[in-house]
Amino acid sequence: MFAALMAIQKNGASFIVSHPLNKSKGRFHSTSSSNRAKHPRSIFEQITNLDDALKLFDEMTHKQPLPSVVKFSRLLQAVTKMKQYSCSIELFKQMNLLCVPVNAYTISIVIRCCCQMHRTGEGFAVLGYGFKRDILPNVCTFGTLLNGLVLEDRILKAEKLFKKLIKEGLCEPNAIMYNTMIKGLCRFGNNDTAIALIKLMDGRGCKPDVVTYNTIIDSLCKDKMVDDALNLFNEMVFHKHILPNVVTYNSLIHGFCNLRRWDDVSNLLKEMEDERISLDVHTYSILVDALCKEGKVEDANCIINLMIERGINPNVVTYSSLIDGYCLRGEMSKTREVLNLMRSQGLVPDVVTYSSLLNGYCKKLMVEEAMDLFHEITKKGMKPNVITYSTMIQGLFRVGRGKVAHELFHEMQAHNLIPNECTYKIILEGLCNNNQVDEALSLFHLMGGNKLNSNIKVYTILIDGASRTGKLDVARVLFNDLNVKCLQPDVRTYNVMINGFCREGLVGDAKELFLKMEEKGCLPNSVTHNVLLQGFLKNQQLDTIEMLLLEMEGKGFSVDASTVSLLLDHIKARSLDASLLKLIGKLVPKEGVDAL
DNA sequence: TTAGGGTTAG
């Protein structure tokens, strides 16, 4: 992928490859139709601060006769554009007191303010207010309310409203409204219904646009269904003759990066070049992030230089990815260089940047430095989010500071931050690793049927914690619980359980589970084999060692350092035959051969 | 001649 990008750079002059779309539509070469002379900016468009707006409102309300509803609407819109939503609503209330006339436009603006503040219920109240004054809602009014419901994740309500509008003929949805509904469905993970909506809108004579497709393509990519996304892409381009844009490509590139399908990434980059769609700051950031996650921070730096050469400035997101890359490699001094670079470019690190750094320090067990950063976030007027808190809590647990971790957990909740799945796992793991398995188990039971408890990783943490502290019976119960909950154990769960059996000398149970996991469609990995091997060695079950080693050789697995040391102990003690050394030699990773 | 959505990156 990196090579492809560099190649594109070299061939910068680029050649135009004909694309079916260029022939059918020729829109790439069409002349701009927006050459009309710009109107001078009106007084309302010139307002950029709230004080001026309020002053103007005051003047307007003192005029005799009162200015028109249009003028008031424009002022209200100006305030809304400044994101001063509650202020807009306040002005609307005053307008009513002063008997300034309002119309459908005014109502829509005010409803939008309610929705943007996640107070869609109040938006509906404004709708009712309109009804009382014979101001009838239209597709804009309903579109705004629908968007409000989507913003609040009230997808069922949104669907109900959408269906009602069609069924009762209250308004015929347009592309904007369909796109909003599609966005909601995708957010809710309902890609299939979203795709069905494309057909519905088409059938009702409303043409989907590039945003319609981009929304679903992105959602499919996020759900790792990149091939479905590509199919939809083809449908959009070749059947609907809708041109993709940089957003379409960004979603696809991101999807393929996440799956490490670099050839596909290269192809898409090449296609963008062929189609003369310029890469933007998002595209570059996606690539920088992907390279950093692969540990290729140097290449990521090259991409950043490349984008700068091409006149696109890296932003906070771009640099945060780079910081994350250095953190992953534990190169914290490099992160300071990046921070200085950011500052020199006037970029202010945000809470995500800080969370990355915090994570870096915590991974290196430099928890004091992490704590300093944590406090810096608040000092700088930013608010730590769930990720920041979870990262810090994990770091504290790792260095055995469970008490402070607890305090932070409570502080987080006091700030109305709701712990997520990750937080929950961190807490359970932290408790288990700090000799507080009982607390972990009580927390788990306290959560009862919560969906967080229907998670295989949560179970694995607890099974591991219980079996490590001699509570194998509890571990067994938890493991059997998986069946009841229809949860499929993954390879880690099996490894942890097999390890638990071995620890208690129950090699027979361990072997049985080892055989069963494959039957259940979960292939044992290198760790499983090492765990079982160690179990056999520690429990003097030496007759199957050679067979297991041969199996590992056949599967291309390797023996880890502690297994090797155990094997050698047995050979020294002559409980295992020295002829095994040759086989063991083949199973030791290259860098470990010297140890033999 | 005043209203709604707008999809993508850490």
Coordinates of C-alpha atoms (C1' of nucleotides) in Angstrom, one line a residue:
Chain A
M1 CA 0.0 0.0 0.0
F2 CA 2.8 2.3 1.0
A3 CA 4.6 1.5 -2.2
A4 CA 1.5 2.2 -4.3
L5 CA 1.2 5.6 -2.7
M6 CA 4.8 6.5 -3.4
A7 CA 4.4 5.3 -6.9
I8 CA 1.4 7.5 -7.4
Q9 CA 3.6 10.4 -6.1
K10 CA 6.3 9.6 -8.7
N11 CA 3.8 9.5 -11.5
G12 CA 2.3 12.7 -10.3
A13 CA 1.7 14.0 -13.8
S14 CA -0.9 11.2 -14.1
F15 CA -2.6 9.9 -17.1
I16 CA -6.3 9.9 -17.7
V17 CA -7.8 6.5 -17.9
S18 CA -11.2 6.3 -19.3
H19 CA -13.8 5.2 -16.9
P20 CA -17.3 4.0 -17.8
L21 CA -18.7 6.9 -15.8
N22 CA -16.7 9.5 -17.7
K23 CA -18.3 8.4 -20.9
S24 CA -21.8 8.1 -19.5
K25 CA -21.9 11.3 -17.6
G26 CA -18.8 13.2 -18.4
R27 CA -19.3 15.1 -15.2
F28 CA -15.7 15.3 -14.4
H29 CA -15.2 17.6 -17.3
S30 CA -18.4 19.6 -17.1
T31 CA -18.0 23.3 -16.6
S32 CA -19.0 24.8 -13.3
S33 CA -22.6 26.2 -13.3
S34 CA -22.1 28.3 -10.2
N35 CA -20.5 31.3 -11.9
R36 CA -23.3 33.6 -10.9
A37 CA -22.2 36.9 -9.3
K38 CA -22.2 36.8 -5.5
H39 CA -24.8 38.9 -3.8
P40 CA -23.4 41.3 -1.3
R41 CA -23.6 39.8 2.2
S42 CA -26.8 40.8 4.1
I43 CA -26.7 42.3 7.5
F44 CA -27.8 39.0 8.9
E45 CA -24.9 37.1 7.3
Q46 CA -22.4 39.5 8.7
I47 CA -23.3 38.8 12.2
T48 CA -20.7 36.6 13.7
N49 CA -21.1 37.2 17.4
L50 CA -23.9 36.7 19.8
D51 CA -23.8 40.3 21.3
D52 CA -24.3 41.8 17.9
A53 CA -27.2 39.5 17.2
L54 CA -28.9 40.3 20.5
K55 CA -28.4 44.0 19.9
L56 CA -30.0 43.7 16.5
F57 CA -32.9 41.7 17.9
D58 CA -33.5 44.4 20.4
E59 CA -33.5 47.1 17.7
M60 CA -35.8 45.1 15.6
T61 CA -38.3 44.6 18.3
H62 CA -38.4 48.3 19.0
K63 CA -39.2 49.2 15.4
Q64 CA -42.6 50.4 14.4
P65 CA -44.0 48.7 12.5
L66 CA -42.2 45.4 13.4
P67 CA -39.9 44.0 10.7
S68 CA -41.2 41.1 8.7
V69 CA -41.2 37.5 9.8
V70 CA -38.5 36.8 7.1
K71 CA -36.1 39.2 8.8
F72 CA -36.7 37.7 12.2
S73 CA -36.2 34.2 10.8
R74 CA -32.9 35.3 9.2
L75 CA -31.7 36.6 12.6
L76 CA -32.8 33.4 14.3
Q77 CA -30.9 31.4 11.7
A78 CA -27.8 33.5 12.2
V79 CA -27.9 32.8 16.0
T80 CA -28.5 29.1 15.3
K81 CA -25.5 29.0 12.9
M82 CA -23.4 30.2 15.9
K83 CA -24.6 27.0 17.7
Q84 CA -26.3 29.2 20.3
Y85 CA -29.4 27.0 20.3
S86 CA -30.8 27.9 23.7
C87 CA -30.4 31.5 22.8
S88 CA -32.4 31.0 19.6
I89 CA -35.1 29.3 21.6
E90 CA -35.2 32.2 24.0
L91 CA -35.5 34.8 21.2
F92 CA -38.4 32.7 19.8
K93 CA -40.1 32.9 23.1
Q94 CA -39.7 36.7 23.2
M95 CA -41.0 36.9 19.7
N96 CA -44.2 35.3 20.8
L97 CA -44.5 37.6 23.8
L98 CA -44.1 40.6 21.4
C99 CA -46.6 39.0 19.0
V100 CA -44.0 39.0 16.2
P101 CA -45.5 36.7 13.5
V102 CA -44.0 33.3 13.0
N103 CA -44.3 30.9 10.2
A104 CA -43.2 27.4 9.1
Y105 CA -39.6 28.6 8.6
T106 CA -39.4 30.0 12.1
I107 CA -40.9 26.8 13.6
S108 CA -38.3 24.6 11.7
I109 CA -35.4 26.7 12.9
V110 CA -36.6 26.4 16.5
I111 CA -37.3 22.7 16.2
R112 CA -33.8 22.2 14.9
C113 CA -32.4 24.0 17.9
C114 CA -34.2 21.7 20.2
C115 CA -33.0 18.6 18.2
Q116 CA -29.4 19.7 18.2
M117 CA -29.6 20.0 22.0
H118 CA -30.9 16.4 22.1
R119 CA -34.3 17.7 23.3
T120 CA -36.4 16.4 20.4
G121 CA -39.4 16.1 22.8
E122 CA -39.4 19.8 23.0
G123 CA -39.2 20.0 19.3
F124 CA -42.4 18.0 19.1
A125 CA -43.9 20.5 21.5
V126 CA -43.0 23.4 19.2
L127 CA -44.7 21.4 16.4
G128 CA -47.8 21.3 18.5
Y129 CA -47.5 25.0 19.1
G130 CA -47.4 25.5 15.3
F131 CA -50.6 23.4 14.9
K132 CA -52.5 25.6 17.3
R133 CA -51.6 28.6 15.2
D134 CA -52.4 26.9 11.9
I135 CA -48.8 26.7 10.9
L136 CA -48.7 23.4 9.1
P137 CA -45.5 21.2 9.2
N138 CA -43.9 20.2 5.9
V139 CA -41.1 17.9 4.8
C140 CA -38.5 20.2 6.3
T141 CA -40.2 20.3 9.7
F142 CA -40.6 16.5 9.8
G143 CA -37.1 16.0 8.4
T144 CA -35.7 18.0 11.3
L145 CA -37.6 16.1 13.9
L146 CA -36.6 12.7 12.3
N147 CA -33.0 13.8 12.5
G148 CA -33.5 14.7 16.1
L149 CA -34.8 11.2 17.0
V150 CA -31.8 9.7 15.1
L151 CA -29.4 12.0 17.0
E152 CA -30.8 10.7 20.3
D153 CA -30.6 7.1 19.1
R154 CA -34.4 6.7 19.3
I155 CA -34.5 4.6 16.2
L156 CA -37.8 2.9 16.9
K157 CA -39.5 6.3 17.3
A158 CA -37.8 7.5 14.2
E159 CA -39.0 4.5 12.2
K160 CA -42.5 4.9 13.6
L161 CA -42.6 8.6 12.6
F162 CA -41.2 7.8 9.1
K163 CA -43.8 5.1 8.4
K164 CA -46.6 7.3 9.8
L165 CA -45.6 10.2 7.4
I166 CA -45.9 7.9 4.4
K167 CA -48.9 5.9 5.6
E168 CA -51.0 9.0 6.5
G169 CA -49.7 11.0 3.6
L170 CA -48.5 13.7 6.0
C171 CA -45.6 14.4 3.6
E172 CA -43.7 12.6 0.9
P173 CA -40.2 12.0 2.1
N174 CA -37.5 13.5 -0.1
A175 CA -33.8 12.4 -0.4
I176 CA -32.8 14.3 2.7
M177 CA -35.4 12.5 4.8
Y178 CA -34.5 9.1 3.4
N179 CA -30.8 9.8 4.0
T180 CA -31.6 10.7 7.6
M181 CA -33.6 7.5 8.1
I182 CA -30.8 5.4 6.5
K183 CA -28.3 7.1 8.7
G184 CA -30.4 6.0 11.7
L185 CA -30.8 2.4 10.6
C186 CA -27.0 2.1 9.9
R187 CA -26.2 3.5 13.3
F188 CA -28.4 0.9 14.7
G189 CA -26.6 -1.8 12.8
N190 CA -29.5 -2.4 10.5
N191 CA -27.7 -2.3 7.1
D192 CA -30.2 -4.6 5.4
T193 CA -33.2 -2.4 6.1
A194 CA -31.1 0.6 5.0
I195 CA -30.4 -1.1 1.7
A196 CA -34.1 -2.0 1.4
L197 CA -34.9 1.7 1.8
I198 CA -32.8 2.6 -1.2
K199 CA -35.2 0.4 -3.2
L200 CA -38.2 1.9 -1.6
M201 CA -37.1 5.5 -2.3
D202 CA -36.3 4.6 -5.9
G203 CA -39.7 3.0 -6.2
R204 CA -41.3 6.1 -4.9
G205 CA -39.5 8.3 -7.4
C206 CA -36.9 9.7 -5.1
K207 CA -33.4 9.3 -6.4
P208 CA -30.7 8.1 -4.0
D209 CA -27.6 10.3 -4.1
V210 CA -23.9 9.7 -3.2
V211 CA -24.6 10.5 0.5
T212 CA -27.2 7.7 0.6
Y213 CA -24.7 5.2 -0.7
N214 CA -21.8 6.5 1.3
T215 CA -23.7 6.2 4.5
I216 CA -24.4 2.5 3.9
I217 CA -21.0 1.7 2.4
D218 CA -19.4 3.2 5.5
S219 CA -21.6 1.3 7.8
L220 CA -20.8 -2.0 6.0
C221 CA -17.1 -1.2 6.1
K222 CA -17.3 -0.6 9.8
D223 CA -19.0 -4.0 10.2
K224 CA -16.1 -5.6 8.3
M225 CA -18.4 -6.4 5.4
V226 CA -16.2 -4.7 2.9
D227 CA -17.1 -7.0 0.0
D228 CA -20.7 -6.2 0.5
A229 CA -19.7 -2.5 0.5
L230 CA -17.8 -3.0 -2.7
N231 CA -20.9 -4.6 -4.3
L232 CA -23.0 -1.6 -3.2
F233 CA -20.3 0.6 -4.6
N234 CA -20.6 -1.2 -8.0
E235 CA -24.3 -0.9 -7.9
M236 CA -24.0 2.8 -7.3
V237 CA -21.5 3.5 -10.0
F238 CA -22.5 1.1 -12.7
H239 CA -26.2 0.7 -12.3
K240 CA -27.2 4.0 -10.8
H241 CA -24.5 6.1 -12.5
I242 CA -23.7 8.0 -9.3
L243 CA -20.1 9.2 -9.1
P244 CA -18.2 8.2 -6.0
N245 CA -16.4 10.9 -4.1
V246 CA -13.5 11.1 -1.8
V247 CA -15.8 10.1 1.2
T248 CA -16.8 6.9 -0.6
Y249 CA -13.2 6.0 -1.1
N250 CA -12.2 6.9 2.4
S251 CA -14.8 4.6 3.9
L252 CA -13.7 1.7 1.6
I253 CA -9.9 2.3 2.2
H254 CA -10.5 2.5 5.9
G255 CA -12.5 -0.8 5.8
F256 CA -9.8 -2.6 3.9
C257 CA -7.0 -1.1 6.1
N258 CA -8.8 -2.6 9.2
L259 CA -8.8 -6.0 7.5
R260 CA -5.2 -5.5 6.5
R261 CA -6.1 -6.1 2.8
W262 CA -3.3 -3.9 1.5
D263 CA -3.7 -4.9 -2.1
D264 CA -7.3 -3.7 -2.1
V265 CA -6.1 -0.5 -0.5
S266 CA -3.5 0.0 -3.2
N267 CA -6.1 -0.6 -5.9
L268 CA -8.5 1.9 -4.4
L269 CA -5.7 4.5 -4.2
K270 CA -4.9 3.8 -7.8
E271 CA -8.5 4.1 -8.8
M272 CA -8.8 7.5 -7.1
E273 CA -5.8 8.7 -9.0
D274 CA -7.3 7.4 -12.3
E275 CA -10.6 9.1 -11.5
R276 CA -8.7 12.3 -10.5
I277 CA -10.3 12.2 -7.0
S278 CA -7.8 13.9 -4.7
L279 CA -6.8 12.4 -1.4
D280 CA -7.9 14.6 1.5
V281 CA -6.8 14.9 5.1
H282 CA -9.0 12.0 6.0
T283 CA -7.5 9.7 3.4
Y284 CA -4.0 10.5 4.6
S285 CA -4.9 10.2 8.2
I286 CA -6.4 6.8 7.6
L287 CA -3.2 5.7 5.9
V288 CA -1.0 7.2 8.6
D289 CA -3.1 5.4 11.2
A290 CA -3.0 2.1 9.4
L291 CA 0.8 2.3 9.0
C292 CA 1.3 3.2 12.7
K293 CA -0.8 0.2 13.8
E294 CA 1.5 -2.0 11.7
G295 CA 4.4 -0.5 13.6
K296 CA 5.6 1.4 10.5
V297 CA 5.9 4.8 12.0
E298 CA 8.7 5.8 9.6
D299 CA 6.5 5.1 6.6
A300 CA 3.7 7.0 8.4
N301 CA 6.1 10.0 8.7
C302 CA 6.8 9.8 5.0
I303 CA 3.0 10.0 4.3
I304 CA 2.8 13.1 6.4
N305 CA 5.6 14.7 4.5
L306 CA 4.0 13.7 1.3
M307 CA 0.7 15.3 2.2
I308 CA 2.4 18.5 3.2
E309 CA 4.2 18.5 -0.1
R310 CA 0.8 18.2 -1.8
G311 CA -0.5 21.1 0.1
I312 CA -2.7 19.3 2.6
N313 CA -2.0 20.1 6.2
P314 CA -2.0 17.4 8.8
N315 CA -4.4 18.1 11.7
V316 CA -4.8 16.9 15.3
V317 CA -6.2 13.5 14.1
T318 CA -3.2 12.9 11.8
Y319 CA -0.7 13.7 14.5
S320 CA -2.6 11.8 17.2
S321 CA -2.3 8.6 15.0
L322 CA 1.4 9.2 14.8
I323 CA 1.6 9.6 18.6
D324 CA -0.4 6.4 19.0
G325 CA 2.2 4.7 16.7
Y326 CA 5.1 5.8 18.8
C327 CA 3.2 4.8 22.0
L328 CA 2.7 1.3 20.5
R329 CA 6.4 1.0 20.2
G330 CA 7.0 2.5 23.6
E331 CA 8.9 5.5 22.2
M332 CA 7.5 8.1 24.5
S333 CA 10.3 10.6 23.8
K334 CA 9.2 10.7 20.2
T335 CA 5.7 11.5 21.3
R336 CA 7.1 14.7 22.9
E337 CA 8.7 15.6 19.6
V338 CA 5.3 15.2 17.8
L339 CA 3.6 17.3 20.5
N340 CA 6.2 20.1 19.9
L341 CA 5.6 19.8 16.2
M342 CA 1.9 20.1 16.7
R343 CA 2.3 23.2 18.9
S344 CA 4.6 24.8 16.3
Q345 CA 1.8 24.4 13.8
G346 CA -0.8 25.9 16.1
L347 CA -2.5 22.6 16.7
V348 CA -3.9 21.9 20.1
P349 CA -3.8 18.3 21.3
D350 CA -7.3 17.2 22.3
V351 CA -8.7 14.7 24.8
V352 CA -8.1 11.8 22.3
T353 CA -4.5 12.8 21.9
Y354 CA -4.0 12.9 25.6
S355 CA -5.8 9.5 26.0
S356 CA -3.3 8.0 23.5
L357 CA -0.4 9.4 25.4
L358 CA -1.8 8.3 28.7
N359 CA -2.2 4.8 27.3
G360 CA 1.4 4.9 26.1
Y361 CA 2.7 5.8 29.6
C362 CA 0.5 3.2 31.3
K363 CA 1.7 0.5 29.0
K364 CA 5.2 1.3 30.0
L365 CA 4.0 1.3 33.6
M366 CA 5.0 5.0 33.9
V367 CA 1.8 5.6 35.8
E368 CA 3.0 8.8 37.6
E369 CA 3.6 10.5 34.2
A370 CA 0.2 9.2 33.1
M371 CA -1.4 10.7 36.2
D372 CA 0.2 14.0 35.5
L373 CA -1.2 14.0 32.0
F374 CA -4.6 13.0 33.4
H375 CA -4.6 16.1 35.6
E376 CA -3.3 18.2 32.7
I377 CA -6.4 17.4 30.7
T378 CA -8.7 19.0 33.3
K379 CA -6.3 21.9 33.9
K380 CA -6.5 22.7 30.2
G381 CA -10.3 22.9 30.4
M382 CA -10.9 19.6 28.6
K383 CA -13.1 16.8 30.0
P384 CA -11.6 13.3 30.3
N385 CA -14.0 10.8 28.6
V386 CA -14.8 7.1 29.3
I387 CA -11.7 6.0 27.3
T388 CA -9.4 8.4 29.3
Y389 CA -10.8 7.1 32.6
S390 CA -10.7 3.5 31.5
T391 CA -7.1 3.8 30.3
M392 CA -6.0 5.4 33.6
I393 CA -7.9 2.8 35.7
Q394 CA -6.2 0.0 33.8
G395 CA -2.7 1.6 34.3
L396 CA -3.3 2.0 38.0
F397 CA -4.5 -1.6 38.4
R398 CA -1.4 -2.8 36.5
V399 CA 0.9 -1.3 39.1
G400 CA -1.2 -2.6 41.9
R401 CA -2.8 0.7 42.8
G402 CA -6.3 -0.8 43.0
K403 CA -7.5 1.7 45.6
V404 CA -6.8 4.8 43.4
A405 CA -8.3 2.9 40.5
H406 CA -11.5 2.4 42.5
E407 CA -11.5 6.1 43.4
L408 CA -11.2 7.1 39.7
F409 CA -13.9 4.7 38.8
H410 CA -16.3 6.4 41.2
E411 CA -15.1 9.8 40.0
M412 CA -15.9 8.8 36.5
Q413 CA -19.5 7.9 37.4
A414 CA -19.9 11.1 39.4
H415 CA -19.1 12.9 36.2
N416 CA -22.0 11.1 34.6
L417 CA -19.8 9.0 32.4
I418 CA -21.2 5.6 31.9
P419 CA -18.7 2.8 32.0
N420 CA -18.6 0.8 28.8
E421 CA -17.8 -2.8 27.9
C422 CA -14.1 -2.0 27.9
T423 CA -14.2 -0.3 31.3
Y424 CA -16.0 -3.3 32.7
K425 CA -13.4 -5.8 31.4
I426 CA -10.6 -3.6 32.7
I427 CA -12.2 -3.5 36.2
L428 CA -12.8 -7.2 36.3
E429 CA -9.3 -8.0 35.0
G430 CA -7.8 -5.5 37.5
L431 CA -9.6 -7.0 40.4
C432 CA -8.6 -10.6 39.3
N433 CA -4.9 -9.6 39.0
N434 CA -4.9 -7.8 42.3
N435 CA -6.0 -10.8 44.4
Q436 CA -9.6 -9.5 44.5
V437 CA -11.3 -12.3 42.5
D438 CA -14.2 -12.4 45.0
E439 CA -14.9 -8.7 44.3
A440 CA -14.7 -9.4 40.6
L441 CA -17.2 -12.2 41.0
S442 CA -19.6 -10.2 43.1
L443 CA -19.4 -7.3 40.6
F444 CA -20.2 -9.9 37.9
H445 CA -23.2 -11.3 39.8
L446 CA -24.3 -7.8 40.7
M447 CA -24.5 -7.0 36.9
G448 CA -26.9 -10.0 36.6
G449 CA -28.4 -10.3 33.1
N450 CA -26.8 -7.1 31.9
K451 CA -25.7 -7.5 28.3
L452 CA -22.1 -6.8 29.4
N453 CA -22.2 -10.2 31.0
S454 CA -23.0 -11.9 27.7
N455 CA -19.5 -11.4 26.5
I456 CA -17.0 -14.2 26.1
K457 CA -14.1 -12.0 27.0
V458 CA -15.7 -11.2 30.3
Y459 CA -16.1 -14.9 31.0
T460 CA -12.5 -15.6 30.0
I461 CA -11.2 -13.0 32.4
L462 CA -13.3 -14.5 35.3
I463 CA -12.5 -18.1 34.5
D464 CA -8.8 -17.2 34.5
G465 CA -9.1 -15.2 37.7
A466 CA -11.0 -18.0 39.5
S467 CA -8.8 -20.8 38.4
R468 CA -5.6 -18.9 39.2
T469 CA -6.8 -18.4 42.8
G470 CA -7.7 -22.1 43.4
K471 CA -11.4 -21.7 42.7
L472 CA -11.5 -24.3 39.9
D473 CA -15.0 -25.2 40.8
V474 CA -16.1 -21.6 40.2
A475 CA -14.2 -21.6 36.9
R476 CA -16.0 -24.8 35.9
V477 CA -19.4 -23.3 36.7
L478 CA -18.6 -20.2 34.7
F479 CA -17.4 -22.3 31.8
N480 CA -20.6 -24.5 31.8
D481 CA -22.6 -21.3 32.0
L482 CA -21.4 -20.4 28.5
N483 CA -23.6 -23.2 27.1
V484 CA -26.7 -21.9 28.8
K485 CA -26.0 -18.4 27.5
C486 CA -25.3 -19.8 24.0
L487 CA -21.9 -18.1 24.1
Q488 CA -19.2 -19.8 22.0
P489 CA -15.9 -20.1 23.9
D490 CA -12.9 -18.7 21.9
V491 CA -9.4 -20.1 21.8
R492 CA -8.4 -18.0 24.8
T493 CA -11.3 -19.3 26.9
Y494 CA -10.2 -22.8 26.2
N495 CA -6.6 -22.0 26.9
V496 CA -7.5 -20.5 30.2
M497 CA -9.7 -23.5 31.2
I498 CA -7.1 -26.1 30.1
N499 CA -4.5 -24.2 32.1
G500 CA -6.8 -24.2 35.1
F501 CA -7.2 -28.0 34.9
C502 CA -3.4 -28.5 34.5
R503 CA -2.7 -26.3 37.4
E504 CA -4.8 -28.6 39.6
G505 CA -3.2 -31.7 38.2
L506 CA -6.4 -32.6 36.3
V507 CA -4.5 -33.5 33.1
G508 CA -7.2 -35.9 32.0
D509 CA -9.8 -33.1 32.0
A510 CA -7.3 -30.8 30.2
K511 CA -6.7 -33.4 27.5
E512 CA -10.4 -34.0 27.1
L513 CA -11.2 -30.3 26.6
F514 CA -8.2 -30.0 24.2
L515 CA -9.8 -32.7 22.0
K516 CA -13.3 -31.3 22.5
M517 CA -12.5 -27.8 21.4
E518 CA -11.5 -28.9 17.9
E519 CA -14.8 -30.9 17.7
K520 CA -16.6 -27.7 18.5
G521 CA -14.9 -25.9 15.7
C522 CA -12.3 -24.0 17.7
L523 CA -8.7 -24.9 16.6
P524 CA -6.1 -25.0 19.3
N525 CA -3.3 -22.5 18.7
S526 CA 0.4 -22.4 19.8
V527 CA -0.6 -21.3 23.3
T528 CA -3.0 -24.2 23.8
H529 CA -0.2 -26.6 22.9
N530 CA 2.3 -25.0 25.2
V531 CA -0.2 -24.9 28.1
L532 CA -1.1 -28.6 27.6
L533 CA 2.6 -29.5 27.2
Q534 CA 3.5 -27.8 30.4
G535 CA 0.6 -29.5 32.1
F536 CA 1.9 -32.9 31.0
L537 CA 5.4 -32.1 32.0
K538 CA 4.5 -30.7 35.5
N539 CA 2.3 -33.7 36.2
Q540 CA 4.8 -36.3 35.0
Q541 CA 2.5 -37.4 32.1
L542 CA 5.4 -37.9 29.7
D543 CA 4.2 -40.6 27.3
T544 CA 2.4 -38.2 25.0
I545 CA 5.0 -35.5 24.9
E546 CA 6.7 -36.6 21.7
M547 CA 3.4 -36.9 20.0
L548 CA 2.4 -33.4 21.0
L549 CA 5.7 -32.0 19.9
L550 CA 5.4 -33.6 16.5
E551 CA 1.9 -32.3 16.2
M552 CA 3.2 -28.8 16.9
E553 CA 5.9 -29.2 14.3
G554 CA 3.3 -30.3 11.8
K555 CA 1.2 -27.2 12.5
G556 CA 4.1 -24.8 12.5
F557 CA 3.8 -23.9 16.1
S558 CA 6.7 -23.1 18.4
V559 CA 7.5 -23.9 22.1
D560 CA 7.9 -20.9 24.4
A561 CA 10.8 -20.3 26.7
S562 CA 9.2 -21.7 29.9
T563 CA 8.1 -24.9 28.1
V564 CA 11.7 -25.3 26.7
S565 CA 13.1 -24.9 30.2
L566 CA 10.7 -27.6 31.6
L567 CA 11.6 -30.0 28.7
L568 CA 15.3 -29.5 29.3
D569 CA 14.8 -30.2 33.0
H570 CA 13.2 -33.5 32.2
I571 CA 15.9 -34.4 29.8
K572 CA 18.6 -33.6 32.3
A573 CA 16.8 -35.7 34.9
R574 CA 16.6 -38.5 32.2
S575 CA 12.8 -38.7 32.6
L576 CA 12.7 -37.7 28.9
D577 CA 14.9 -39.1 26.2
A578 CA 17.7 -36.8 24.9
S579 CA 16.8 -37.8 21.4
L580 CA 13.9 -35.3 21.7
L581 CA 16.4 -32.5 21.6
K582 CA 16.5 -32.4 17.8
L583 CA 12.8 -32.1 17.6
I584 CA 12.7 -29.4 20.3
G585 CA 15.4 -27.5 18.4
K586 CA 13.1 -27.3 15.4
L587 CA 10.3 -25.9 17.6
V588 CA 12.3 -23.1 19.2
P589 CA 11.9 -19.7 17.5
K590 CA 15.1 -18.6 15.8
E591 CA 16.0 -16.0 18.4
G592 CA 15.6 -18.7 21.1
V593 CA 18.0 -21.2 19.6
D594 CA 21.0 -19.8 21.5
A595 CA 19.3 -20.6 24.8
L596 CA 19.4 -24.3 24.0
Chain B
dT1 C1' -36.4 35.1 -1.7
dT2 C1' -36.2 33.0 5.8
dA3 C1' -36.2 26.3 7.3
dG4 C1' -34.3 20.3 7.4
dG5 C1' -30.1 16.0 6.0
dG6 C1' -24.6 15.7 4.3
dT7 C1' -21.9 10.5 4.6
dT8 C1' -15.2 9.8 5.9
dA9 C1' -10.0 9.8 9.8
dG10 C1' -7.2 9.4 15.7

